[in-house]
Every structure is written in C-alpha cells, then in structure tokens.
Amino acid sequence: MIKLDLSHAKLQEELSDYQAKVSEAHKWLHEKSGKGNDYVGWVEWPNNYDREEVERISKAALRLKDSTDVLVVCGIGGSYLGARAAIEMINGLYPHKKTEIIFVGNTFSANYINQVIEHIKDKEICLNVISKSGTTTETSVSFRLFKALMEEKYHDKAKERILATTDKERGTLKALADKEGYETFVIPDDIGGRYSVSTAVGLLAMAFAGIDPNEVLKGSKDAYDDFNTDDLNKNSAYRYAVARRILDNQGYSAEMFVTYELQMTSVAEWWKQLFGESEGKEGKGILPTSACFSTDLHSLGQFIQEGRKCLFETLLWVEHMNSDIVFPHAEVDFDNMNYLSGKNISWVNEMAMKGTLSAHEEDGNVPNIIIKLDNNSAYAFGYMIYFFFKACGMSCYLLGINPFNQPGVEVYKKKMFKLLGKE
Ligand code: PA5
C-alpha cells in the first residue's frame, strides 16, 4: 500500500546507525513509557476501537443524511483537519454526493461565517460540533451562531440534528449535550486531536460523506501490523522518520510535502499540523510546509530550484487515482498540442512528476523522499494516516521531543483572551 524510496534523499548517514535508538523509541510508543505516554492511545486504536460506537456513527449518518443537504462540521485543528483531508482525498473536491460537508469553527472571520450562513440557510442542515476540551474559542463562537440558526430553523427538533463529539464525561460541551439531548460521540482520553481522525472526530463526517468508517479502520489495522516492528529494514514509517532526522542533521530546516493531486491539498494541511504541532518545540523541529504540483511549480518552483537550499521535499505520489482523461486529437493542430493526442492526462502528470524530480534533485540539489501510495480509497487513507502517525511519533522521540503536547499554542490564547477581556 505504501512504498518508501530514499534513493533520491541524498542521506549522508546510514539508517542502520539509528537502529538502537529506534528500538528504544518503538518500546516507548508500544509500552507507553516515553514522553507524553498518556496520549499514545492511537497506537492500539486500530485493534481496540469501540465497535459499538463505529456502528452508532454509521447509523447516525444513515438516519440523517437523506434529509441533510449540508453537514456543518464545527471544530478546529485536530478536530477538523483529518475529516476534511479524508473527504477530499477519497471523494474529490466536487463530489456528486447528496450531503455537502462544510467546515466552520476554524476561524474568527465574520465574512466566512456569514458566507456559510448565507449558503446553507435555505438548505436542510445537520451540525456536528467537535471539541475535546469543549472550550476552544473559535469552535465555541461558531457553535453558538450555528446552534441558534438550527434552533430558529428546526425549533425543538434542532436537537435531533445536532451531534456532539467530545470527551466521554467531562467538559462544557459534554454537559451542554447532555442537557439538550444531543447524541454524543467520544474523543478518547488518550488520543490527542491530531491523532484522532480515525475516531468519531473524523469518522462521523466521513460517514455523512458516504465513506465507510470500517474501511478506514481496516487500512489502519493493516498498517498497524505492517509497522509493528522496530526493525528498520522492515518498517518504512520508521525509515521515513530516520531520514527526516538525517536531513535535519544535514542542515535542512524545512520539509515540503508535495502532492500532484489538488484533492490531496487537505491531506497536506493535515500532515502539516501533525508534524508541526508534534515536533516544533524547544527550539527544534523541521518546518512542515507543502505544495501541490504542477500548480505550485508556477509559484514556488523557482525558489525550490534556485533559491536558498533550506528544504527537502517529501513527495506523496498516488499511483492510481480513480479517474482519467484521454487527451483528444484535433484535426487542425491549432495549439500545437497534438503531440499529446491519445495520451492519458494521468501519464502527463506522471511525466511532470518525473521531470520535476530530476530537475529538483539533480539540477537543484534538493533531496527528495518519495512515498508511493497505491490509491485514494478509504482503506488507503486509513493506512496512510497510521503510517504518518508512527513516523511522526518516532521522529519526535528521536529528537527528544514529546510528540503529544502543544504548550506553545497556549501563548496566543492567553494574549488574545486578555485583549478580549476574558476573565
Ligand atoms: O491536535 C490538537 O490537539 C489540537 O489541534 C486540537 O485538536 C485543537 O486545538 C482543538 O482542540 P479541541 O478539540 O479541544 O477544541
């Protein structure tokens, strides 16, 4: 499902030199004995997730989605990025699905909130509010507004169309949900936001979008089995983690996550949060950034090719997307494009990838890590996220960082609360 190719990565250290450290960190992850060990519930999640809850997720989606034009998902950070990544990767950007999924609660932009309200006000809506803490300000601001809209529209039936995903027993949101009678779904105590996409946090929105949660979890389970070894020769997630550390040691301070499919852009956003929030601490870490080629070759390509040599690329190539186009022949070759007649556009994309790889690697001296993913199915998504979870945990442990907290995020909140006059 995933093939890792480090032959273009220009690594100046041997991976095997890291074996002892990797074996130690593998134990920390699996035996819950490393930094942040309260938050490694995601490691065993593909084995021990709550089957009954997953069934309830599918049932809730089945019960509501035929009467729902738009599912409004209200959450920020780990409480929305994974669902958006999955839905776009699997269904595409303009899917022919009955239920449209819109994300709110991830901004204070009044303009955006107004645009969403305008877009949905005459449609049939469901609202899924997602917050582990139940107190995140962006989410709370939007939730109050959209809850009011639901109540104005559906009166006492609103509660049947509002679903809350939050802590199992604590917090403001859980208390409100119980009081109002919303159906609730659980964010497990030991899984942090950015490791939670295969819990109810991501699965409920996916189910509304017609994606089978069981397929996602099956993919993660197979990835669990494939990456449950400390042997660097057999574990490509750990090899990727070590390669990142080696490139960090070689002075590369930024990693550009590159895809060649616009519908993978949100996967890149999810990946940036996973690595950025996990690794960027104590003055350390590689800056995660992203680009979608060939689109961004016309914006960032110049810098990558000839600019400062601060970055390496991690290229995620999806081998089989679910549709293609044959380039047509024109009787009169008015645009001189007949040299592509009869060729698949996916082949053109692949040649763009190969040409770019050669340009960046050979002429631009930019290291490239290549990750090939079989396809963009729900199963592949589940497999891929687990690969990156494992790689991220290992990467952080190799750097001596706790991968599961985010103390730095509190700083802006404190300053903002002071300005907002919050007690
Ligand atoms: O990954 C994380 O832990 C964070 O990005 C959180 O998901 C984000 O801050 C939202 O938190 P909450 O779910 O408590 O509203």
Coordinates of C-alpha atoms and ligand atoms in Angstrom, one line a residue:
M1 CA 0.0 0.0 0.0
I2 CA 2.9 2.3 0.8
K3 CA 6.4 2.2 -0.8
L4 CA 9.1 4.4 0.5
D5 CA 12.0 5.3 -1.8
L6 CA 15.0 7.0 -0.2
S7 CA 17.3 6.7 -3.2
H8 CA 16.8 10.4 -4.1
A9 CA 17.2 11.6 -0.5
K10 CA 20.9 12.4 -0.5
L11 CA 21.3 11.0 3.0
Q12 CA 24.8 11.3 4.4
E13 CA 24.4 8.9 7.3
E14 CA 23.5 5.3 7.5
L15 CA 19.9 4.5 8.5
S16 CA 21.2 1.5 10.4
D17 CA 23.2 3.7 12.8
Y18 CA 19.8 4.7 14.3
Q19 CA 18.6 1.1 14.9
A20 CA 19.3 1.1 18.7
K21 CA 17.5 4.5 19.2
V22 CA 14.6 3.4 17.0
S23 CA 14.2 0.1 19.0
E24 CA 14.1 2.1 22.2
A25 CA 11.6 4.6 20.9
H26 CA 9.5 1.8 19.5
K27 CA 9.2 0.5 23.0
W28 CA 8.2 3.9 24.3
L29 CA 5.4 4.0 21.8
H30 CA 4.1 0.5 22.3
E31 CA 4.7 0.2 26.0
K32 CA 3.5 3.7 26.8
S33 CA 6.8 4.5 28.5
G34 CA 8.0 7.6 26.6
K35 CA 7.3 11.3 26.9
G36 CA 3.6 12.1 26.6
N37 CA 2.7 8.5 27.3
D38 CA -0.9 9.5 28.3
Y39 CA -1.6 10.2 24.7
V40 CA -0.5 7.1 22.8
G41 CA -4.0 5.6 22.6
W42 CA -3.8 5.9 18.8
V43 CA -1.1 3.2 18.7
E44 CA -3.5 0.4 19.6
W45 CA -6.6 2.1 18.3
P46 CA -6.9 0.0 15.1
N47 CA -7.1 -3.1 17.4
N48 CA -9.3 -1.9 20.2
Y49 CA -11.5 0.9 18.9
D50 CA -15.1 0.8 20.1
R51 CA -17.0 -1.3 17.5
E52 CA -20.4 -0.3 19.0
E53 CA -19.5 3.4 18.6
V54 CA -18.5 2.9 15.0
E55 CA -21.8 1.2 14.3
R56 CA -23.6 4.1 16.0
I57 CA -21.7 6.5 13.8
S58 CA -22.8 4.7 10.6
K59 CA -26.4 4.5 11.9
A60 CA -26.5 8.3 12.8
A61 CA -25.2 9.1 9.3
L62 CA -27.7 6.7 7.7
R63 CA -30.6 8.1 9.7
L64 CA -29.8 11.7 8.9
K65 CA -28.0 12.0 5.6
D66 CA -31.0 11.6 3.3
S67 CA -32.7 14.5 5.0
T68 CA -29.5 16.6 5.0
D69 CA -28.2 18.8 2.2
V70 CA -25.3 20.1 4.3
L71 CA -23.4 18.7 7.3
V72 CA -21.8 21.6 9.1
V73 CA -18.7 20.4 11.0
C74 CA -17.7 22.8 13.7
G75 CA -14.1 22.3 15.0
I76 CA -10.5 23.4 14.7
G77 CA -7.0 21.9 14.4
G78 CA -7.2 18.1 15.0
S79 CA -10.9 18.4 15.4
Y80 CA -11.5 19.1 11.6
L81 CA -8.3 18.7 9.5
G82 CA -8.4 14.9 9.3
A83 CA -12.0 14.7 8.3
R84 CA -11.5 17.3 5.6
A85 CA -8.4 15.5 4.3
A86 CA -10.2 12.2 4.1
I87 CA -13.3 13.5 2.4
E88 CA -11.4 15.5 -0.2
M89 CA -8.8 12.7 -0.9
I90 CA -11.5 10.0 -1.2
N91 CA -14.4 11.8 -2.8
G92 CA -12.7 14.6 -4.6
L93 CA -13.3 18.4 -4.5
Y94 CA -16.8 18.4 -6.2
P95 CA -18.3 15.1 -5.3
H96 CA -21.8 14.0 -6.6
K97 CA -23.0 13.3 -3.1
K98 CA -26.2 14.3 -1.6
T99 CA -24.7 15.7 1.5
E100 CA -22.2 18.6 1.2
I101 CA -19.8 18.9 4.1
I102 CA -18.8 22.4 5.2
F103 CA -16.2 23.2 7.9
V104 CA -16.7 26.1 10.4
G105 CA -15.4 26.8 13.8
N106 CA -11.9 27.1 12.4
T107 CA -11.7 30.9 12.0
F108 CA -12.9 34.2 13.5
S109 CA -13.5 35.5 10.1
A110 CA -17.0 37.0 10.2
N111 CA -17.0 37.1 6.4
Y112 CA -16.5 33.4 6.2
I113 CA -19.1 32.7 8.8
N114 CA -21.6 34.9 7.0
Q115 CA -20.9 33.3 3.7
V116 CA -21.6 29.8 5.2
I117 CA -24.8 31.0 6.8
E118 CA -26.0 32.6 3.5
H119 CA -25.1 29.4 1.6
I120 CA -26.9 27.0 4.0
K121 CA -29.8 28.9 5.4
D122 CA -32.4 27.6 3.0
K123 CA -31.0 24.1 3.0
E124 CA -31.5 21.1 5.2
I125 CA -28.7 21.1 7.8
C126 CA -27.1 18.9 10.4
L127 CA -24.5 20.2 12.8
N128 CA -21.6 18.2 14.2
V129 CA -19.7 20.1 16.9
I130 CA -16.3 18.6 17.7
S131 CA -14.2 19.7 20.7
K132 CA -12.2 17.6 23.1
S133 CA -11.8 20.4 25.6
G134 CA -15.2 21.9 24.8
T135 CA -13.7 25.3 25.4
T136 CA -11.9 26.2 22.2
T137 CA -12.8 29.8 21.4
E138 CA -13.0 29.5 17.6
T139 CA -15.3 26.5 17.9
S140 CA -17.4 28.0 20.7
V141 CA -18.0 31.2 18.7
S142 CA -19.2 29.4 15.6
F143 CA -21.2 26.8 17.6
R144 CA -23.2 29.4 19.3
L145 CA -24.1 31.0 16.0
F146 CA -24.9 27.8 14.1
K147 CA -26.8 26.4 17.1
A148 CA -29.0 29.5 17.0
L149 CA -29.5 29.1 13.3
M150 CA -30.5 25.4 13.8
E151 CA -33.0 26.3 16.6
E152 CA -34.5 29.1 14.6
K153 CA -35.0 26.7 11.7
Y154 CA -35.9 23.5 13.4
H155 CA -37.2 24.7 16.8
D156 CA -37.4 21.8 19.3
K157 CA -36.4 19.3 16.6
A158 CA -32.9 21.0 16.3
K159 CA -31.5 18.7 19.0
E160 CA -32.1 15.7 16.7
R161 CA -29.9 17.3 14.1
I162 CA -27.0 18.4 16.4
L163 CA -24.4 15.8 17.1
A164 CA -21.6 16.5 19.6
T165 CA -18.2 14.8 19.5
T166 CA -16.4 15.4 22.8
D167 CA -14.9 14.0 25.9
K168 CA -16.7 10.9 27.3
E169 CA -17.7 12.6 30.5
R170 CA -16.1 15.9 31.2
G171 CA -16.3 19.5 29.8
T172 CA -18.7 22.2 28.8
L173 CA -19.7 20.6 25.6
K174 CA -20.5 17.3 27.1
A175 CA -22.6 19.0 29.8
L176 CA -24.5 21.0 27.2
A177 CA -25.1 18.0 25.0
D178 CA -26.5 16.0 27.9
K179 CA -28.7 18.9 28.9
E180 CA -30.0 19.5 25.4
G181 CA -30.3 15.8 24.5
Y182 CA -27.8 15.8 21.6
E183 CA -26.4 12.4 20.5
T184 CA -22.8 12.3 21.6
F185 CA -19.7 10.6 20.3
V186 CA -16.5 10.1 22.2
I187 CA -13.0 11.5 21.7
P188 CA -10.9 9.0 23.7
D189 CA -9.0 10.4 26.7
D190 CA -5.7 9.1 25.5
I191 CA -5.8 10.3 21.9
G192 CA -4.9 13.9 21.1
G193 CA -6.6 16.0 18.4
R194 CA -4.1 15.5 15.6
Y195 CA -4.0 11.7 16.1
S196 CA -7.8 11.4 16.2
V197 CA -9.0 11.3 12.6
S198 CA -9.9 7.6 12.8
T199 CA -12.1 8.1 15.9
A200 CA -15.5 9.7 15.9
V201 CA -13.8 13.0 15.3
G202 CA -13.2 12.1 11.6
L203 CA -15.4 9.1 11.1
L204 CA -18.8 10.8 11.6
A205 CA -18.3 13.4 8.9
M206 CA -16.8 10.7 6.6
A207 CA -19.9 8.6 7.1
F208 CA -22.1 11.5 6.1
A209 CA -19.9 11.8 3.0
G210 CA -20.6 8.2 2.1
I211 CA -17.2 6.9 3.3
D212 CA -17.3 3.6 5.2
P213 CA -15.6 4.0 8.6
N214 CA -14.8 0.3 8.6
E215 CA -12.7 0.6 5.5
V216 CA -10.6 3.4 7.1
L217 CA -10.1 1.4 10.2
K218 CA -9.2 -1.7 8.2
G219 CA -6.5 0.3 6.5
S220 CA -5.1 1.5 9.8
K221 CA -5.2 -2.1 11.2
D222 CA -3.2 -3.4 8.3
A223 CA -0.7 -0.5 8.8
Y224 CA -0.6 -1.3 12.5
D225 CA 0.5 -4.9 11.6
D226 CA 3.0 -3.7 8.9
F227 CA 4.6 -1.1 11.1
N228 CA 4.6 -3.0 14.4
T229 CA 8.3 -3.9 14.3
D230 CA 11.3 -2.0 15.4
D231 CA 13.4 -3.4 12.5
L232 CA 14.4 -0.5 10.3
N233 CA 14.8 -2.8 7.3
K234 CA 11.1 -3.8 7.6
N235 CA 9.5 -0.6 8.9
S236 CA 9.1 2.1 6.2
A237 CA 7.4 4.5 8.7
Y238 CA 10.5 4.4 10.9
R239 CA 12.8 4.7 7.9
Y240 CA 11.0 7.9 6.9
A241 CA 11.4 9.2 10.5
V242 CA 15.1 8.5 10.5
A243 CA 15.6 10.0 7.0
R244 CA 14.0 13.2 8.3
R245 CA 16.4 13.3 11.3
I246 CA 19.4 12.7 9.0
L247 CA 18.3 15.6 6.7
D248 CA 17.7 17.7 9.8
N249 CA 21.3 17.0 10.8
Q250 CA 22.5 17.9 7.3
G251 CA 21.0 21.4 7.9
Y252 CA 17.7 21.2 6.1
S253 CA 15.3 23.2 8.2
A254 CA 12.1 22.8 6.1
E255 CA 10.3 19.8 4.6
M256 CA 8.0 20.5 1.7
F257 CA 5.2 17.9 1.4
V258 CA 4.5 17.6 -2.3
T259 CA 1.5 16.1 -4.0
Y260 CA 0.3 16.1 -7.6
E261 CA -3.4 16.0 -7.0
L262 CA -5.4 19.0 -5.9
Q263 CA -7.7 16.8 -3.9
M264 CA -4.6 15.9 -1.7
T265 CA -4.2 19.5 -0.6
S266 CA -6.1 19.0 2.6
V267 CA -4.0 15.8 3.3
A268 CA -1.0 18.2 3.2
E269 CA -2.8 20.5 5.6
W270 CA -3.4 17.6 8.0
W271 CA 0.2 16.4 7.6
K272 CA 1.5 19.9 8.4
Q273 CA -0.5 20.1 11.6
L274 CA 0.6 16.6 12.6
F275 CA 4.3 17.2 12.2
G276 CA 4.3 21.0 13.1
E277 CA 2.4 20.7 16.3
S278 CA 4.1 17.5 17.4
E279 CA 7.7 18.4 16.6
G280 CA 8.1 22.2 16.7
K281 CA 9.2 22.5 20.3
E282 CA 12.2 23.6 22.4
G283 CA 13.7 25.5 19.5
K284 CA 13.8 22.3 17.5
G285 CA 12.0 20.7 14.6
I286 CA 11.7 20.8 10.8
L287 CA 9.3 23.4 9.5
P288 CA 6.5 21.5 7.7
T289 CA 5.3 23.2 4.5
S290 CA 3.5 22.0 1.4
A291 CA 2.9 22.4 -2.3
C292 CA 0.7 20.9 -4.9
F293 CA 2.5 20.4 -8.2
S294 CA 2.4 21.2 -11.0
T295 CA 0.2 24.1 -9.8
D296 CA 2.8 25.4 -7.4
L297 CA 5.7 24.9 -9.7
H298 CA 4.4 28.2 -11.2
S299 CA 4.7 29.9 -7.8
L300 CA 7.2 28.1 -5.6
G301 CA 9.1 26.2 -8.3
Q302 CA 11.6 29.0 -8.9
F303 CA 12.6 29.1 -5.2
I304 CA 12.9 25.3 -4.9
Q305 CA 15.0 25.1 -8.0
E306 CA 17.4 28.0 -7.4
G307 CA 16.7 29.6 -4.0
R308 CA 18.2 29.0 -0.6
K309 CA 19.0 25.4 0.0
C310 CA 17.0 25.1 3.2
L311 CA 14.4 22.5 2.2
F312 CA 13.9 18.9 1.2
E313 CA 10.8 17.5 -0.4
T314 CA 8.6 14.6 0.6
L315 CA 6.7 13.6 -2.4
L316 CA 3.5 11.7 -1.9
W317 CA 2.6 10.1 -5.2
V318 CA -0.8 8.3 -5.5
E319 CA -0.3 5.6 -8.1
H320 CA -3.9 5.0 -9.1
M321 CA -6.4 7.9 -8.8
N322 CA -10.0 6.9 -9.7
S323 CA -10.5 8.7 -13.0
D324 CA -8.6 9.7 -16.1
I325 CA -8.9 11.6 -19.4
V326 CA -7.5 10.8 -22.8
F327 CA -6.2 13.9 -24.5
P328 CA -8.2 14.4 -27.7
H329 CA -6.7 14.7 -31.2
A330 CA -7.6 18.0 -33.1
E331 CA -8.0 17.9 -36.9
V332 CA -6.2 21.3 -37.1
D333 CA -3.4 21.4 -34.6
F334 CA -4.2 25.0 -33.6
D335 CA -2.4 24.9 -30.3
N336 CA 0.5 22.5 -31.3
M337 CA -0.7 20.1 -28.7
N338 CA -1.3 17.1 -30.9
Y339 CA 2.0 15.5 -29.7
L340 CA -0.1 14.5 -26.6
S341 CA -3.1 13.1 -28.6
G342 CA -4.2 9.8 -27.3
K343 CA -2.2 10.1 -24.1
N344 CA -3.8 9.9 -20.6
I345 CA -3.6 13.1 -18.6
S346 CA -2.5 11.0 -15.6
W347 CA 0.5 10.0 -17.7
V348 CA 1.2 13.7 -18.4
N349 CA 1.0 14.3 -14.6
E350 CA 3.4 11.4 -14.0
M351 CA 5.9 12.8 -16.6
A352 CA 5.6 16.2 -14.9
M353 CA 6.5 14.5 -11.6
K354 CA 9.5 12.6 -13.1
G355 CA 10.8 15.7 -14.8
T356 CA 10.4 17.8 -11.7
L357 CA 12.0 15.2 -9.5
S358 CA 15.0 15.2 -11.8
A359 CA 15.2 19.0 -12.0
H360 CA 14.9 19.5 -8.3
E361 CA 17.2 16.6 -7.3
E362 CA 19.9 16.7 -9.9
D363 CA 20.0 20.4 -11.0
G364 CA 18.6 22.0 -7.9
N365 CA 20.4 19.6 -5.4
V366 CA 17.1 19.2 -3.4
P367 CA 16.8 15.9 -1.5
N368 CA 13.6 14.0 -2.2
I369 CA 11.9 11.4 -0.1
I370 CA 9.4 9.5 -2.2
I371 CA 6.3 7.9 -0.7
K372 CA 4.1 6.0 -3.1
L373 CA 0.5 5.2 -2.1
D374 CA -1.5 2.7 -4.1
N375 CA -4.7 4.7 -4.5
N376 CA -7.0 7.2 -2.9
S377 CA -9.5 4.8 -1.3
A378 CA -10.8 4.9 2.2
Y379 CA -8.6 1.9 3.0
A380 CA -5.6 3.7 1.6
F381 CA -6.4 6.8 3.7
G382 CA -6.6 4.7 6.9
Y383 CA -3.3 3.0 6.0
M384 CA -1.6 6.3 5.2
I385 CA -2.6 8.2 8.4
Y386 CA -1.3 5.4 10.5
F387 CA 2.0 5.4 8.6
F388 CA 2.4 9.1 9.3
F389 CA 1.3 8.7 13.0
K390 CA 4.0 6.1 13.5
A391 CA 6.6 8.2 11.6
C392 CA 5.8 11.3 13.5
G393 CA 5.9 9.7 16.9
M394 CA 9.3 8.1 16.1
S395 CA 10.7 11.3 14.5
C396 CA 9.8 13.3 17.7
Y397 CA 11.2 10.7 20.0
L398 CA 14.5 10.6 18.0
L399 CA 14.7 14.4 18.5
G400 CA 14.0 14.1 22.3
I401 CA 10.6 15.8 22.0
N402 CA 7.2 15.0 23.5
P403 CA 5.1 14.4 20.3
F404 CA 1.8 14.7 22.0
N405 CA 1.6 18.1 23.7
Q406 CA 1.3 21.6 22.3
P407 CA 2.3 24.0 25.0
G408 CA 3.2 26.7 22.6
V409 CA -0.4 27.0 21.3
E410 CA -1.5 28.4 24.7
V411 CA 0.6 31.6 24.3
Y412 CA -1.5 33.3 21.7
K413 CA -4.6 32.2 23.5
K414 CA -3.5 34.0 26.7
K415 CA -2.7 37.2 24.9
M416 CA -5.9 37.0 22.9
F417 CA -8.1 36.4 26.0
K418 CA -6.5 39.4 27.7
L419 CA -7.4 41.6 24.7
L420 CA -10.9 40.1 24.6
G421 CA -11.5 40.8 28.3
K422 CA -11.9 37.1 29.2
E423 CA -11.7 36.6 33.0
Ligands
PA5_1 O1 -4.1 18.5 17.8 C1 -4.6 19.1 18.8 O2 -4.6 18.6 19.9 C2 -5.2 20.4 18.6 O3 -5.1 20.9 17.3 C3 -6.7 20.4 18.9 O4 -7.3 19.4 18.1 C4 -7.4 21.8 18.7 O5 -6.7 22.7 19.4 C5 -8.8 21.7 19.0 O6 -9.0 21.4 20.4 P1 -10.4 20.9 20.9 O7 -10.8 19.6 20.3 O8 -10.2 20.7 22.4 O9 -11.4 22.0 20.6

